[in-house]
Tab-separated table of C-alpha atoms and ligand atoms in Angstrom:
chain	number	residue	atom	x	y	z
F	16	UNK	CA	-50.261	-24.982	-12.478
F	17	UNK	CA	-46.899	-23.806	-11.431
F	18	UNK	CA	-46.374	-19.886	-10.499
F	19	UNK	CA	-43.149	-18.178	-10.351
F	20	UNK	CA	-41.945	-15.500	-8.150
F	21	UNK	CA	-39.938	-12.660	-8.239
F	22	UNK	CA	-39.460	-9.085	-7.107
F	23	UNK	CA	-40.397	-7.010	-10.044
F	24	UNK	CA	-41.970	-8.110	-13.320
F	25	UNK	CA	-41.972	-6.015	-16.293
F	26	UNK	CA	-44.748	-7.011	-18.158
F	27	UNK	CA	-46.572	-6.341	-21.844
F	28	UNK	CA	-43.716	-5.485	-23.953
F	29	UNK	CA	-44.587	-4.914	-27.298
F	30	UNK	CA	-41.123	-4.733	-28.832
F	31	UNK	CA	-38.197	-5.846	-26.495
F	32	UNK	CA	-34.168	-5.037	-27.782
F	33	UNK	CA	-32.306	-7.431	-25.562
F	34	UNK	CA	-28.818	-5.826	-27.307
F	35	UNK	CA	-27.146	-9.231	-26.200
F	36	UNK	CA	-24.004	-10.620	-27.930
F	37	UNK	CA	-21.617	-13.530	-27.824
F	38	UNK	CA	-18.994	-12.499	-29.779
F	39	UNK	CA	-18.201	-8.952	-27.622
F	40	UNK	CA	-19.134	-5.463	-29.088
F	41	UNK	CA	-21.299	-5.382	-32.138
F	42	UNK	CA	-19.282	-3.647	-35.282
F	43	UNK	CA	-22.012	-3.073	-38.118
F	44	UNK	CA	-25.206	-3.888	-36.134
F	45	UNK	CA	-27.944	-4.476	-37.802
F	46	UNK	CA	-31.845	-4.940	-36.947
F	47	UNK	CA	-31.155	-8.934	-36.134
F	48	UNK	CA	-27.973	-7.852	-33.892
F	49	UNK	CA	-30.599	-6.008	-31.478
F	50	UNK	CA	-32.315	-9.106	-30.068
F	51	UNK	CA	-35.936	-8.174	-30.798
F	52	UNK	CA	-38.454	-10.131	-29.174
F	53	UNK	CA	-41.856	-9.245	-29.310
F	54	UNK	CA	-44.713	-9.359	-26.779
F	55	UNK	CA	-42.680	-10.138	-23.844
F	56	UNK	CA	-41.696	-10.054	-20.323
F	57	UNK	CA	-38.792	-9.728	-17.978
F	58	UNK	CA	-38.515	-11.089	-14.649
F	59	UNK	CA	-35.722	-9.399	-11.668
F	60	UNK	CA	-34.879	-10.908	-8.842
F	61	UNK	CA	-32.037	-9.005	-6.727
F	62	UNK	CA	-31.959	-6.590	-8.896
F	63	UNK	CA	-30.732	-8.604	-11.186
F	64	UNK	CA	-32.133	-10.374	-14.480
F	65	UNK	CA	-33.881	-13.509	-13.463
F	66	UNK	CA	-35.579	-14.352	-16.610
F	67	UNK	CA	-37.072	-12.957	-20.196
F	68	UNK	CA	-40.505	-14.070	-21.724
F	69	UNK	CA	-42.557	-16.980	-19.820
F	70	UNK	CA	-46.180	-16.700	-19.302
F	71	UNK	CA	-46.945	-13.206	-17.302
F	72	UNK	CA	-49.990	-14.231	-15.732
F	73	UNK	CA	-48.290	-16.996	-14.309
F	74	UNK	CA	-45.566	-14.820	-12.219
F	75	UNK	CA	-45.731	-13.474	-8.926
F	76	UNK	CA	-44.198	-10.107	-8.487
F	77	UNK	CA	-44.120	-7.914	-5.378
F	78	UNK	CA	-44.055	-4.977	-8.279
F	79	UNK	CA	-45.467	-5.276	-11.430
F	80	UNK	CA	-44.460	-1.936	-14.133
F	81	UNK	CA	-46.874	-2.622	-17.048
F	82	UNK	CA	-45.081	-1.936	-20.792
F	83	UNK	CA	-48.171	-1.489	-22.316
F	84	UNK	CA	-47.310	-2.748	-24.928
F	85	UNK	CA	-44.347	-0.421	-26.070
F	86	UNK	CA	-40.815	-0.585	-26.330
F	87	UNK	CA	-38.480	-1.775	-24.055
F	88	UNK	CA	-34.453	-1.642	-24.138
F	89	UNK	CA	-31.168	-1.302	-21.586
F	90	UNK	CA	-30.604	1.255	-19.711
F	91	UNK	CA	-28.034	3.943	-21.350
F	92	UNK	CA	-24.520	4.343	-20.614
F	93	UNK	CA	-23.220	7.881	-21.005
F	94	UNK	CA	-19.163	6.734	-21.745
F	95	UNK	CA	-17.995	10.361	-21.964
F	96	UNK	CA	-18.777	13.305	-20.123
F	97	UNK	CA	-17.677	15.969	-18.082
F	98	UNK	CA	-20.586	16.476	-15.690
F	99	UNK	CA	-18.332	17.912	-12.666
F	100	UNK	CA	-17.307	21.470	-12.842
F	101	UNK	CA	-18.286	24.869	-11.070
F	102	UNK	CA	-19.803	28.392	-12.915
F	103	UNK	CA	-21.489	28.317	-15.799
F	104	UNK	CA	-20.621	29.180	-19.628
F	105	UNK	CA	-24.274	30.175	-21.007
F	106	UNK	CA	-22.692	33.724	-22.039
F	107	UNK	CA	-20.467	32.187	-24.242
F	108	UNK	CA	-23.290	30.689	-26.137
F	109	UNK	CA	-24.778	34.070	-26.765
F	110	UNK	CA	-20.706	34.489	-28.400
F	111	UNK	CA	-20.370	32.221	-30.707
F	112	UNK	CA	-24.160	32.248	-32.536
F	113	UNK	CA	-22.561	36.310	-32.786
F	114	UNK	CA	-19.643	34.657	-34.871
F	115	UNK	CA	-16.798	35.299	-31.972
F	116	UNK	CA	-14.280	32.674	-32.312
F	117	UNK	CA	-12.976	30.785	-29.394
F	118	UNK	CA	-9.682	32.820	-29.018
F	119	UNK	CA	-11.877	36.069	-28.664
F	120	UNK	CA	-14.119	34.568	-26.061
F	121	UNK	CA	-10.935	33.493	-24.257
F	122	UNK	CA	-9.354	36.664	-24.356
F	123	UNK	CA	-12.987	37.915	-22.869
F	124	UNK	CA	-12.592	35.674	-20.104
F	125	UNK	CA	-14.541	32.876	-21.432
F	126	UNK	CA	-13.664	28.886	-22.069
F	127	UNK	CA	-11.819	25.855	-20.181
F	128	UNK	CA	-10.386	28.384	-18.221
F	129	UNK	CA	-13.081	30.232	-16.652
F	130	UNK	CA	-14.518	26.728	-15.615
F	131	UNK	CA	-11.025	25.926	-14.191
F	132	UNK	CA	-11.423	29.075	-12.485
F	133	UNK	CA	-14.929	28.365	-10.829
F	134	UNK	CA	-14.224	24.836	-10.063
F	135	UNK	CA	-11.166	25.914	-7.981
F	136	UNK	CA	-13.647	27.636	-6.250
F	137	UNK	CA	-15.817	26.021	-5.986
F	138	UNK	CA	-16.361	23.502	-2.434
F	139	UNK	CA	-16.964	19.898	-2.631
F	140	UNK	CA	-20.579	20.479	-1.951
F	141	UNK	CA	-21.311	23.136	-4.220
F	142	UNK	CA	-19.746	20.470	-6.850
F	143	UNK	CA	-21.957	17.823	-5.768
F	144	UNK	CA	-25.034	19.846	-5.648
F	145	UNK	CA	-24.766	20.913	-9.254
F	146	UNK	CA	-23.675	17.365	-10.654
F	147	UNK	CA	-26.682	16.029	-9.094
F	148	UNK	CA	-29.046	18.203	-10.204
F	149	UNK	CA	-27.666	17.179	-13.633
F	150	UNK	CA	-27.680	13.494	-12.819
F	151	UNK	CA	-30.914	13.990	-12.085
F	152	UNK	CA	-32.033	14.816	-15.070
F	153	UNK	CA	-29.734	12.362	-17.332
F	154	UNK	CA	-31.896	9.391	-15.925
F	155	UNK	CA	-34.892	10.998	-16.814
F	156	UNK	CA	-33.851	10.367	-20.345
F	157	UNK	CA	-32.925	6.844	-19.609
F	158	UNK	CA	-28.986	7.341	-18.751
F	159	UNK	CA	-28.447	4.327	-15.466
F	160	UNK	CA	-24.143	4.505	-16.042
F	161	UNK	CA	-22.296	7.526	-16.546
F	162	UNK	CA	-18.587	8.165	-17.030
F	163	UNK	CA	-17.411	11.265	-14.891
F	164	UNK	CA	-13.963	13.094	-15.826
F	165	UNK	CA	-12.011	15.317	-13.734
F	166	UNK	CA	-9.773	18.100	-15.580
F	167	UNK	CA	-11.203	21.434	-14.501
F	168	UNK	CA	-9.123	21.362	-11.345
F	169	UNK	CA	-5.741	20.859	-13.171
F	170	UNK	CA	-3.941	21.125	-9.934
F	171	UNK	CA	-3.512	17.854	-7.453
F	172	UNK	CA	-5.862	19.240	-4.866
F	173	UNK	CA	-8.812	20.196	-7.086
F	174	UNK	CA	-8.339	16.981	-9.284
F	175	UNK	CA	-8.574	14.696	-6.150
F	176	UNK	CA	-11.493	17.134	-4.846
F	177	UNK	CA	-13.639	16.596	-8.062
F	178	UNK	CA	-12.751	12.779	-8.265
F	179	UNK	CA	-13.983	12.398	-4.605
F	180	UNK	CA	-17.200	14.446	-5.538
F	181	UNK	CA	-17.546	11.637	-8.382
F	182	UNK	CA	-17.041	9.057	-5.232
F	183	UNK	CA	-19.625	11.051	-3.464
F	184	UNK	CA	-22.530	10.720	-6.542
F	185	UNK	CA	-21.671	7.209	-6.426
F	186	UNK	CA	-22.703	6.908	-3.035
F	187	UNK	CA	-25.932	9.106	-3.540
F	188	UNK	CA	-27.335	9.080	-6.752
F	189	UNK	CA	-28.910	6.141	-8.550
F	190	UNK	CA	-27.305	6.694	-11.567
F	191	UNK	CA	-23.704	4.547	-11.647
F	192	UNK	CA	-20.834	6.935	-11.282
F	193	UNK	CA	-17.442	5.823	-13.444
F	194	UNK	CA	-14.424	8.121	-12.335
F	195	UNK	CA	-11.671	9.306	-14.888
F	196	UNK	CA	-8.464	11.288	-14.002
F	197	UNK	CA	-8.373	13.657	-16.678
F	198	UNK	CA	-5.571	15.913	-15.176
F	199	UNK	CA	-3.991	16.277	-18.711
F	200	UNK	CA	-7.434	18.000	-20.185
F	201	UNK	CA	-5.314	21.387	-20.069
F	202	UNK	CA	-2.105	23.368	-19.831
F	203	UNK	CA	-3.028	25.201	-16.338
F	204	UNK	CA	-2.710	29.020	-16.625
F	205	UNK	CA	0.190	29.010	-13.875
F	206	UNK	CA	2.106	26.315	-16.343
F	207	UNK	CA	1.853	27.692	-19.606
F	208	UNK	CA	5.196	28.296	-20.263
F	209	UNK	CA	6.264	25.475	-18.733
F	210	UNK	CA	4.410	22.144	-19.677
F	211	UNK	CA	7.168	19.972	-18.742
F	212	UNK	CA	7.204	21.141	-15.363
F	213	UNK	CA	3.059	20.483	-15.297
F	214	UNK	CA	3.619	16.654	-17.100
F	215	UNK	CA	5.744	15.975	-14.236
F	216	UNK	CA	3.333	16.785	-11.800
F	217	UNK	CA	0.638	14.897	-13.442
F	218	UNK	CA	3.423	11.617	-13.310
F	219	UNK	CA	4.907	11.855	-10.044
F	220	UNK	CA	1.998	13.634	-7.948
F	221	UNK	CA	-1.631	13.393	-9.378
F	222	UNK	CA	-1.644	10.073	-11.068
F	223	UNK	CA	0.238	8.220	-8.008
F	224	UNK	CA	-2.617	9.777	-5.463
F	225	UNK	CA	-5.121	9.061	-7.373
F	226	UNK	CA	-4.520	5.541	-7.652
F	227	UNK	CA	-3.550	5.151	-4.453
F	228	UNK	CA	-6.728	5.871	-3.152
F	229	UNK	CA	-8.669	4.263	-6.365
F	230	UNK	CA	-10.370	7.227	-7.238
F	231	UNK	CA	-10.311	6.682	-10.692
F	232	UNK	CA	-10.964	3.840	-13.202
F	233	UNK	CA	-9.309	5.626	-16.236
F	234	UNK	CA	-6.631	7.731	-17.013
F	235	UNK	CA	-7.580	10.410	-19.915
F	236	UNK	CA	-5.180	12.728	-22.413
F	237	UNK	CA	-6.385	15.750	-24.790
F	238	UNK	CA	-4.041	14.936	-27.318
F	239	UNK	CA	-4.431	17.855	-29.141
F	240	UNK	CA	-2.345	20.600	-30.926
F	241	UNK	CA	-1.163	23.344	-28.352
F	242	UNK	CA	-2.155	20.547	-25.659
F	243	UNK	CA	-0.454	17.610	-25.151
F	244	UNK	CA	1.391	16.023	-27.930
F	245	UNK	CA	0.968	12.419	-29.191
F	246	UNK	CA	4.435	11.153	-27.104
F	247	UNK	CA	3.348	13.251	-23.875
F	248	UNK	CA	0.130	11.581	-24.001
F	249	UNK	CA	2.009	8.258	-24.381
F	250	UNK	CA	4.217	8.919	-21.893
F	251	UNK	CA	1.121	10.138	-18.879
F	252	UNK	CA	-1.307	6.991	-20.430
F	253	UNK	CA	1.601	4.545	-19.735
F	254	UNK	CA	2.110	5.966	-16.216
F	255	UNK	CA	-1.360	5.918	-15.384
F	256	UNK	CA	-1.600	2.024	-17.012
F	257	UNK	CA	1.278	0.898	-14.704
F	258	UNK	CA	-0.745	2.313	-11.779
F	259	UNK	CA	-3.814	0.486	-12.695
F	260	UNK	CA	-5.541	3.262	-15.012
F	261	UNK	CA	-6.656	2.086	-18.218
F	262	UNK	CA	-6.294	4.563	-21.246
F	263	UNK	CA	-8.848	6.486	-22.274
F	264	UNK	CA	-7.453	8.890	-25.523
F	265	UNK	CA	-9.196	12.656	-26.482
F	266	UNK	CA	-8.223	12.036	-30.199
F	267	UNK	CA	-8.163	14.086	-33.345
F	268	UNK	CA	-11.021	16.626	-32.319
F	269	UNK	CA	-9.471	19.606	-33.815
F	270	UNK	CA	-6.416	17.962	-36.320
F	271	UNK	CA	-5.246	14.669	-36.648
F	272	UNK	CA	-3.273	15.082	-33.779
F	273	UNK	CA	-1.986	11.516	-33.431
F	274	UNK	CA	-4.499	10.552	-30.277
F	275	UNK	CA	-5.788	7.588	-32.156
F	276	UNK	CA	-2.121	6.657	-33.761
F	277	UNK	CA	-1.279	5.581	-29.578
F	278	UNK	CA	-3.954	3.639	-29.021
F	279	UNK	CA	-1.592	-0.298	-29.735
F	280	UNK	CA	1.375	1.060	-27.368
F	281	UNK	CA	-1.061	2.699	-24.071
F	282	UNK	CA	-3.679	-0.523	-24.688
F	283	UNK	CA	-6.699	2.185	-25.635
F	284	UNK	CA	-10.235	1.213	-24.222
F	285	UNK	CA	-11.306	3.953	-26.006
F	286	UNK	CA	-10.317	6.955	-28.648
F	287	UNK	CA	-13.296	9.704	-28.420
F	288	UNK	CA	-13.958	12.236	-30.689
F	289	UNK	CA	-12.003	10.930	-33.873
F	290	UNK	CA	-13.020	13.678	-36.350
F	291	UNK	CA	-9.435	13.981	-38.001
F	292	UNK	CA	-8.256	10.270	-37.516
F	293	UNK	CA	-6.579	8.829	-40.718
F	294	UNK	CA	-5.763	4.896	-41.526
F	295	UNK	CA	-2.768	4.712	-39.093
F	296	UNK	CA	-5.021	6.097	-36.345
F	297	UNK	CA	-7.772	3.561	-37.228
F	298	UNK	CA	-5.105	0.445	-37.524
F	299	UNK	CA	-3.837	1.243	-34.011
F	300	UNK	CA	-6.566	0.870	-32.746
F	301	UNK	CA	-8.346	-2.005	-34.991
F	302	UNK	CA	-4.612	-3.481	-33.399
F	303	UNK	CA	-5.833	-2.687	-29.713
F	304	UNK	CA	-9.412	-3.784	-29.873
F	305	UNK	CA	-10.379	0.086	-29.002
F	306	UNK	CA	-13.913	1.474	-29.169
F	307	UNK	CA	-14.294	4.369	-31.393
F	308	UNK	CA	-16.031	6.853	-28.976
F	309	UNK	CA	-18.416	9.457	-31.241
F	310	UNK	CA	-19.448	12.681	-29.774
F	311	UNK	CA	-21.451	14.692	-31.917
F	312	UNK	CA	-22.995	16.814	-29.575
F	313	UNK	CA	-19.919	19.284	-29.542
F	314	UNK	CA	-20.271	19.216	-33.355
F	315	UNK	CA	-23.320	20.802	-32.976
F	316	UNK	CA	-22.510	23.139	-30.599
F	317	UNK	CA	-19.291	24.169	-32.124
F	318	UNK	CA	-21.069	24.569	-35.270
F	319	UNK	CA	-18.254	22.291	-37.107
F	320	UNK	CA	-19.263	20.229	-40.480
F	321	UNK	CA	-16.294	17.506	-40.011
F	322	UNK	CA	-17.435	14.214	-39.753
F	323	UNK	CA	-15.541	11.147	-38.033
F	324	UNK	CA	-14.709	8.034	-41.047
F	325	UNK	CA	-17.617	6.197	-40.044
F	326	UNK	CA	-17.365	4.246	-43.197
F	327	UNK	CA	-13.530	3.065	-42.295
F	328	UNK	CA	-14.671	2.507	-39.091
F	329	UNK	CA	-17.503	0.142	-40.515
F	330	UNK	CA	-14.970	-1.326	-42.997
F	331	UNK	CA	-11.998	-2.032	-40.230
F	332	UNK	CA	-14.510	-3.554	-38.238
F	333	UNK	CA	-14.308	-0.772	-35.242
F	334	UNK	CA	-17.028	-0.652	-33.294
F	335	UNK	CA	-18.403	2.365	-32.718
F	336	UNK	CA	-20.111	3.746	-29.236
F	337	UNK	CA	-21.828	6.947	-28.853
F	338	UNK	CA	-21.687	9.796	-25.577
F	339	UNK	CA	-22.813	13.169	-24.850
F	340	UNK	CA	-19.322	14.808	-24.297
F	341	UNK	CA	-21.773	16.179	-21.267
F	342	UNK	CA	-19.622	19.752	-20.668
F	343	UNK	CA	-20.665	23.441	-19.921
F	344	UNK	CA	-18.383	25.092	-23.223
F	345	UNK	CA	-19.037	22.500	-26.017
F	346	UNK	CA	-21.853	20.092	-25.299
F	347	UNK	CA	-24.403	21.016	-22.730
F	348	UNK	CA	-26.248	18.066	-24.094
F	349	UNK	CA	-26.708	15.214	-21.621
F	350	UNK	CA	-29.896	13.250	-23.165
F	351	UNK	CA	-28.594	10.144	-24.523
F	352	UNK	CA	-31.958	9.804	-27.171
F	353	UNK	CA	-30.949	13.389	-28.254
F	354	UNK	CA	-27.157	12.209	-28.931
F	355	UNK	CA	-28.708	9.431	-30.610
F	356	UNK	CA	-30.840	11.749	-32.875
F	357	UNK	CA	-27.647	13.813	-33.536
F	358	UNK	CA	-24.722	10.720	-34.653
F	359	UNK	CA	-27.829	9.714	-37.408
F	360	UNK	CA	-28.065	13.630	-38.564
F	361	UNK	CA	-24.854	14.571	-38.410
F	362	UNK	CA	-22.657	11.282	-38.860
F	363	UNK	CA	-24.657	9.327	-41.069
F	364	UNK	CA	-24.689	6.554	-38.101
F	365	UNK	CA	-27.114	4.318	-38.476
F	366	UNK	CA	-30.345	4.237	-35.960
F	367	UNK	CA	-28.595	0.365	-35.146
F	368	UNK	CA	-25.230	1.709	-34.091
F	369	UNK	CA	-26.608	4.663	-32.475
F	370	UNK	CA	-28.328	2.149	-30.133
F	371	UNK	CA	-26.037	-0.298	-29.391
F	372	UNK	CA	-23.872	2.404	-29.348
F	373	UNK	CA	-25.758	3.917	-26.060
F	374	UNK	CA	-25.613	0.526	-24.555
F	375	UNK	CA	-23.872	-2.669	-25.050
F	376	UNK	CA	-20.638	-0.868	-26.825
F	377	UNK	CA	-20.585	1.697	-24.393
F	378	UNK	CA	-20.565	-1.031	-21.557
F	379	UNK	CA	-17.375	-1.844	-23.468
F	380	UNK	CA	-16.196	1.651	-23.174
F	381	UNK	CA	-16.346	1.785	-19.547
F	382	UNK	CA	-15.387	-1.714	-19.206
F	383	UNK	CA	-18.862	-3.103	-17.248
F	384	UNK	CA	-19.802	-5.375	-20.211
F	385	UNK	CA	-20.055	-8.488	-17.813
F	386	UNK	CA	-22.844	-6.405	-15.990
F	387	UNK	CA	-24.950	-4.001	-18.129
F	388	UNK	CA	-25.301	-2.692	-21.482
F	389	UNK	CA	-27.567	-5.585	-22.413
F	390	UNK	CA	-30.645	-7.508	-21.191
F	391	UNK	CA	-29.781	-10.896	-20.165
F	392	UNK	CA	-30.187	-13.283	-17.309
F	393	UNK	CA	-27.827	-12.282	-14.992
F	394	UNK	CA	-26.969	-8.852	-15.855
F	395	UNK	CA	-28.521	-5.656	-13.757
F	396	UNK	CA	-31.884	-4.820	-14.250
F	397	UNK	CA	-31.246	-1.748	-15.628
F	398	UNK	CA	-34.371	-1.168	-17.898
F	399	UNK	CA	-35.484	1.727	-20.122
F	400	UNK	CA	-39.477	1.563	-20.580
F	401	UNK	CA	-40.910	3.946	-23.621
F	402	UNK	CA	-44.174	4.878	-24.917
F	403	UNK	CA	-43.118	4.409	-27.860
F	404	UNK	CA	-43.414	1.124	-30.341
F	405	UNK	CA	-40.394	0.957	-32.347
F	406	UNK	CA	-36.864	1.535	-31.634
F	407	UNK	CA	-36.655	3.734	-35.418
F	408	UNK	CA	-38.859	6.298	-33.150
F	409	UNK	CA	-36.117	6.756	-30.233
F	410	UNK	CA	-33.819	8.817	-33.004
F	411	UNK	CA	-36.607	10.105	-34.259
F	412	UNK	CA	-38.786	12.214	-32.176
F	413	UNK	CA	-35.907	14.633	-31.986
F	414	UNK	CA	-35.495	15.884	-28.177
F	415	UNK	CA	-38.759	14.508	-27.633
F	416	UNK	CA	-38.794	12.945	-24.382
F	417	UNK	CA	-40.013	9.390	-24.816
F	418	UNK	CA	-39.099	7.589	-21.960
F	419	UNK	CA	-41.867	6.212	-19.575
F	420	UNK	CA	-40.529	4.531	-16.856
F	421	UNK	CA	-36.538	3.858	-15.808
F	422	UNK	CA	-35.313	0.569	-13.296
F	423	UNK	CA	-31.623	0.590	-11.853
F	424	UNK	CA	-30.979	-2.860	-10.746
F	425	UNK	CA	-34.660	-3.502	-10.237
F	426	UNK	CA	-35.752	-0.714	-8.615
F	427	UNK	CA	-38.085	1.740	-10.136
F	428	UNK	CA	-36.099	5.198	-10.290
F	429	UNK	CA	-38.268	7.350	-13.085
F	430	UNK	CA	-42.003	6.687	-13.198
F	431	UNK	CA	-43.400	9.535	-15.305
F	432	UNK	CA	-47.003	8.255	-14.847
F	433	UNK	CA	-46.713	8.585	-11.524
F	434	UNK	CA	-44.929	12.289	-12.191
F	435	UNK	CA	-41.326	13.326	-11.515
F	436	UNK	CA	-38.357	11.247	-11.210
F	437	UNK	CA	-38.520	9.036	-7.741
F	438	UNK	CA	-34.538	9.059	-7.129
E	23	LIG	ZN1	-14.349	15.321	-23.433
């Protein structure tokens, strides 16, 4: 009888979503899109995915993580968040459930600015230590890739320091680190009257260092009313593109501020946010093949009722990915199931697109798609384990932590049986 070998076997799945696709991201997902298969097993090999289903009892493993019998899907990828920044904004919590808007709690010394502030501050260890901590706990709800921004440094020193902190999690943690410059996230308080002055910087200084030394992937805007305007955030996406940036957009939070409208002329990988966006917004990028980025944790937070177009999104075809928004003013949130839980409540997202948004679309987002987001031969081994038996109960057990056991490229990082998280 012939055996098999490999390095790590994951064995009695009850329900496994393999999330694979031919035909790049999934727009409308439904169940059949997921690639259920039932009482299975995956083989690794190099941390990689050597094989799916076979006979268990016939493979040699030098590890063996037992399913029993529950569900079993990608790791998640975390395409938007700002997990880098000094201080904390707790107090401004305690604000806002009093009713104070956010101009009041800036004039009290609150918002993007006091983080600014801190992270100035801050050193480049006392940055790491507190984005670790947090990294820390986003794989213990199944998060293996994370997008990192920059933007509470807002001055070429502190941006570079915070993008070589991201460089510096990368190295450490298990979790996969991708870096984006996200100078333009603010006016800085020494530029306020004077935003021309700051775009230059961000053009001739920031974005040139920064790629010269690779330190980021993406190149971000907050296109936003009172922050940069739809033709400054054309004019800093196409600067960072020709450096070797690709565009990321902040889009339409607040108004429809003509983020998503960009998204054909800076070649968007992604517009986030997209509460406002109209038709043009959505044909630009239907036009540039851009993910629609949703982020409903800072509707929550924010207390806001607007909803993104979910429904033009479906009908255009745009396919949709999901992220924390991971920040210390608007989304403290950093548990993918949670986010997951909040696009059905809140958006009307299906329990489909919230998954595939979490994985294989937001493997799109960050541009990995040839690597995770998806369990195939091939691909990392980056493997969620639950103790749960259907993927309806992931959304469902509201900030309910259901994940049993997490594997970044084959190697057991989270084992909750055996207590604590093991990275
Ligand atoms: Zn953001």
């Amino acid at each position: 009888m012939k055996r098999t070998r490999c390095d790590v076997l994951v064995k009695n799945i009850g329900q496994l979503l393999t999330v694979a696709s031919r035909n790049g991201p999934l727009t409308n997902p439904d169940r059949h899109s997921l690639g259920i298969m039932e009482h299975t097993c995956i083989s690794i090999k190099d941390g990689k995915i050597k094989d799916i289903g076979g006979d268990a009892g016939r493979i040699e493993a030098g590890t063996v993580v037992d399913a029993y019998g529950c569900l079993v899907l990608p790791g998640f990828i975390d395409a938007h968040t700002h997990a880098i920044f000094g201080g904390s904004r707790e107090m401004e919590f305690s604000m806002r459930v009093k009713g104070k808007d956010y101009l009041t709690i800036m004039e009290e010394g609150g918002g993007i600015r006091a983080t600014v502030s801190a992270t100035r501050k801050a050193s480049k260890d006392e940055l790491f230590d507190g984005a670790i901590r947090r990294l820390n706990r986003m794989v213990s709800w199944g998060t293996t890739t994370c997008e990192v921004k920059s933007g509470y440094g807002l001055s070429t020193k502190d941006e570079i320091k915070t993008l070589e902190v991201a460089q510096m999690l990368q190295r450490e943690h298990c979790v996969d680190v991708v870096p984006t410059f996200l100078g333009a996230h603010e006016i800085p308080e020494e530029y306020e009257k004077d935003k021309s002055s700051y775009i230059a910087v961000l053009a001739n200084e920031m974005i040139p260092q920064v790629a010269e030394r690779k330190l980021a992937r993406f190149c971000d805007v907050f296109c936003e009313q009172g922050l940069f305007t739809k033709d400054e955030s054309e004019q800093i996406l196409k600067e960072g593109a020709r450096q070797g940036m690709a565009a990321k957009v902040h889009a339409d939070e607040f108004s429809n501020s003509g983020g998503s409208e960009i998204a054909d002329r800076v070649g968007a990988v992604t517009c986030d946010h997209l509460l406002y966006t109209e038709e043009e917004g959505l044909a630009s990028m239907k036009r540039a093949g851009t993910i629609a980025v949703l982020l409903p944790g800072a509707n929550l937070y924010l207390m806001k009722k607007k909803k993104p177009p979910v429904e033009r999104m479906r009908a255009l075809q745009i396919p949709i990915a999901i992220a924390s928004d991971f920040n210390p003013g608007s989304s403290p949130v950093m548990a993918m199931p949670v986010i997951m839980s909040l696009a059905c409540l809140l958006y009307g997202v299906t329990v489909e697109e919230a998954i595939a948004g979490a994985t294989l679309n937001a493997a799109y987002a960050v541009q990995e798609q040839d690597r995770i987001g998806s369990i195939e031969t091939g691909k990392d081994a980056d493997i969620i384990v639950t103790d749960v038996k259907h993927y309806e109960e992931l959304p469902y057990w509201f900030a309910q932590n259901c994940i049993r056991s997490v594997l970044k490229a084959g190697r057991i990082v989270v084992d909750s049986i055996k207590g604590g998280d093991l990275n």
